[in-house]
Tab-separated table of C-alpha atoms in Angstrom:
chain	number	residue	atom	x	y	z
A	49	MET	CA	75.663	-19.993	-50.541
A	50	THR	CA	75.612	-17.584	-52.998
A	51	VAL	CA	78.342	-16.513	-55.414
A	52	SER	CA	80.082	-13.930	-53.441
A	53	ALA	CA	83.592	-15.520	-53.061
A	54	PRO	CA	85.994	-13.887	-55.621
A	55	ALA	CA	87.498	-17.277	-56.001
A	56	VAL	CA	84.027	-19.317	-57.120
A	57	SER	CA	83.452	-15.964	-59.592
A	58	THR	CA	87.140	-16.606	-60.870
A	59	GLN	CA	87.081	-20.312	-61.195
A	60	LEU	CA	83.304	-19.815	-62.792
A	61	LEU	CA	84.595	-17.487	-65.411
A	62	ASP	CA	88.014	-19.777	-66.137
A	63	LEU	CA	86.196	-22.885	-66.546
A	64	TYR	CA	82.850	-21.170	-68.646
A	65	PRO	CA	84.683	-18.471	-70.978
A	66	ALA	CA	81.143	-17.628	-72.728
A	67	LEU	CA	80.435	-16.092	-69.342
A	68	GLN	CA	83.519	-13.648	-69.944
A	69	GLY	CA	81.219	-12.058	-72.630
A	70	LEU	CA	78.734	-10.361	-70.240
A	71	GLU	CA	78.866	-7.186	-69.180
A	72	PRO	CA	80.158	-6.718	-65.555
A	73	ARG	CA	77.256	-5.424	-64.152
A	74	ALA	CA	74.849	-8.262	-65.856
A	75	LEU	CA	77.589	-10.758	-64.758
A	76	ASP	CA	77.127	-9.483	-61.322
A	77	GLY	CA	73.430	-9.735	-61.089
A	78	LEU	CA	73.599	-13.353	-62.337
A	79	LEU	CA	76.201	-14.354	-59.891
A	80	GLN	CA	73.572	-12.921	-57.182
A	81	GLN	CA	70.958	-14.981	-58.125
A	82	ALA	CA	72.916	-18.123	-58.169
A	83	GLN	CA	73.829	-20.786	-55.467
A	84	VAL	CA	76.939	-22.745	-54.803
A	85	VAL	CA	76.176	-26.101	-53.404
A	86	ASP	CA	78.389	-28.952	-52.974
A	87	VAL	CA	76.820	-32.472	-53.528
A	88	PRO	CA	77.727	-35.816	-52.484
A	89	ALA	CA	78.495	-38.442	-54.977
A	90	GLY	CA	75.284	-40.948	-55.583
A	91	THR	CA	73.197	-37.747	-55.156
A	92	ALA	CA	70.627	-37.821	-57.649
A	93	LEU	CA	70.343	-34.403	-59.328
A	94	PHE	CA	67.023	-35.150	-61.640
A	95	GLY	CA	65.071	-38.247	-62.885
A	96	THR	CA	62.974	-39.347	-65.868
A	97	GLY	CA	59.954	-37.425	-65.748
A	98	SER	CA	61.126	-34.780	-63.143
A	99	PRO	CA	60.835	-31.027	-64.130
A	100	CYS	CA	63.826	-29.209	-65.075
A	101	ARG	CA	63.968	-26.220	-62.550
A	102	GLN	CA	67.675	-25.181	-62.551
A	103	PHE	CA	70.817	-25.353	-64.444
A	104	PRO	CA	74.089	-26.469	-63.194
A	105	PHE	CA	77.470	-24.999	-63.733
A	106	VAL	CA	80.053	-27.891	-62.736
A	107	LEU	CA	83.081	-26.584	-60.923
A	108	GLN	CA	84.522	-29.964	-59.721
A	109	GLY	CA	83.273	-33.340	-59.490
A	110	SER	CA	81.159	-35.338	-62.365
A	111	ILE	CA	77.239	-35.683	-63.247
A	112	ARG	CA	76.426	-39.025	-65.037
A	113	VAL	CA	73.347	-38.836	-67.211
A	114	ALA	CA	71.719	-42.080	-68.122
A	115	LYS	CA	68.351	-43.462	-69.589
A	116	VAL	CA	66.972	-46.681	-67.991
A	117	GLY	CA	64.641	-48.393	-70.005
A	118	ASP	CA	63.851	-52.418	-69.843
A	119	GLY	CA	65.887	-52.824	-66.409
A	120	ARG	CA	69.044	-51.581	-68.336
A	121	GLU	CA	70.746	-48.437	-67.991
A	122	LEU	CA	72.292	-46.604	-70.630
A	123	GLN	CA	74.656	-43.999	-70.308
A	124	LEU	CA	74.351	-41.116	-72.397
A	125	TYR	CA	77.309	-38.645	-71.333
A	126	ARG	CA	79.192	-37.234	-68.101
A	127	VAL	CA	79.021	-33.726	-67.479
A	128	GLY	CA	82.482	-32.311	-65.879
A	129	PRO	CA	84.378	-29.067	-64.827
A	130	GLY	CA	83.679	-26.800	-67.825
A	131	GLU	CA	81.061	-28.693	-69.667
A	132	SER	CA	77.320	-28.104	-69.650
A	133	CYS	CA	74.357	-30.493	-69.561
A	134	VAL	CA	73.092	-30.888	-73.124
A	135	LEU	CA	69.682	-32.207	-71.581
A	136	THR	CA	69.164	-29.633	-68.919
A	137	SER	CA	69.510	-26.765	-71.367
A	138	SER	CA	67.213	-28.436	-73.560
A	139	CYS	CA	64.717	-29.207	-70.914
A	140	LEU	CA	64.635	-25.600	-69.844
A	141	VAL	CA	64.695	-24.163	-73.202
A	142	GLY	CA	61.874	-26.363	-74.426
A	143	SER	CA	59.683	-26.031	-70.748
A	144	SER	CA	59.567	-29.941	-70.489
A	145	ASP	CA	60.397	-32.521	-68.002
A	146	TYR	CA	63.807	-34.671	-68.073
A	147	PRO	CA	63.639	-37.966	-70.232
A	148	ALA	CA	66.723	-39.555	-68.078
A	149	SER	CA	68.384	-38.997	-64.660
A	150	GLY	CA	71.510	-37.372	-63.537
A	151	VAL	CA	73.493	-38.728	-60.580
A	152	VAL	CA	76.836	-36.866	-59.047
A	153	GLU	CA	79.534	-39.395	-60.072
A	154	ALA	CA	82.135	-37.787	-57.939
A	155	ASP	CA	81.692	-35.275	-55.074
A	156	ALA	CA	80.599	-32.187	-57.134
A	157	ARG	CA	80.760	-28.517	-56.681
A	158	LEU	CA	77.953	-26.949	-58.719
A	159	VAL	CA	76.960	-23.143	-59.362
A	160	VAL	CA	72.961	-23.498	-59.837
A	161	LEU	CA	71.017	-21.315	-61.363
A	162	SER	CA	67.340	-21.039	-61.114
A	163	ARG	CA	65.244	-21.439	-64.508
A	164	ASP	CA	64.413	-17.473	-64.450
A	165	ALA	CA	68.406	-16.336	-63.971
A	166	PHE	CA	68.735	-19.303	-66.712
A	167	ASP	CA	66.556	-17.543	-69.096
A	168	ALA	CA	67.804	-13.952	-68.258
A	169	LEU	CA	71.419	-15.360	-69.637
A	170	MET	CA	69.642	-16.979	-72.795
A	171	SER	CA	68.011	-13.649	-73.648
A	172	ARG	CA	71.189	-11.937	-73.556
A	173	HIS	CA	72.699	-14.196	-75.932
A	174	ALA	CA	69.665	-14.321	-78.203
């Protein structure tokens, strides 16, 4: 579903105050390109070596980002509501593949931007 529900838009703006700095027209355009996705716990969002194609804003739940090597998993960090995935930001900006994996740890609701929408958002803040 697209981000048209006022409650989702309000929650997104409350959790990510940097978006409040956008002009209303720019924000509306950004939200029209976004998708709201409900993802159950245990779902892999990305894996080592996979291409980075979108940026998630976490409204609820959490994502565990980890690196696996030598049969061991090293948790790097968790992403919860109002937080950003540093790895995804870095991969999108650097046009690189993921060097780690991301798994939904607790049922999540995400507002997802495509790479193009993310690039447009970043160009407004450059």
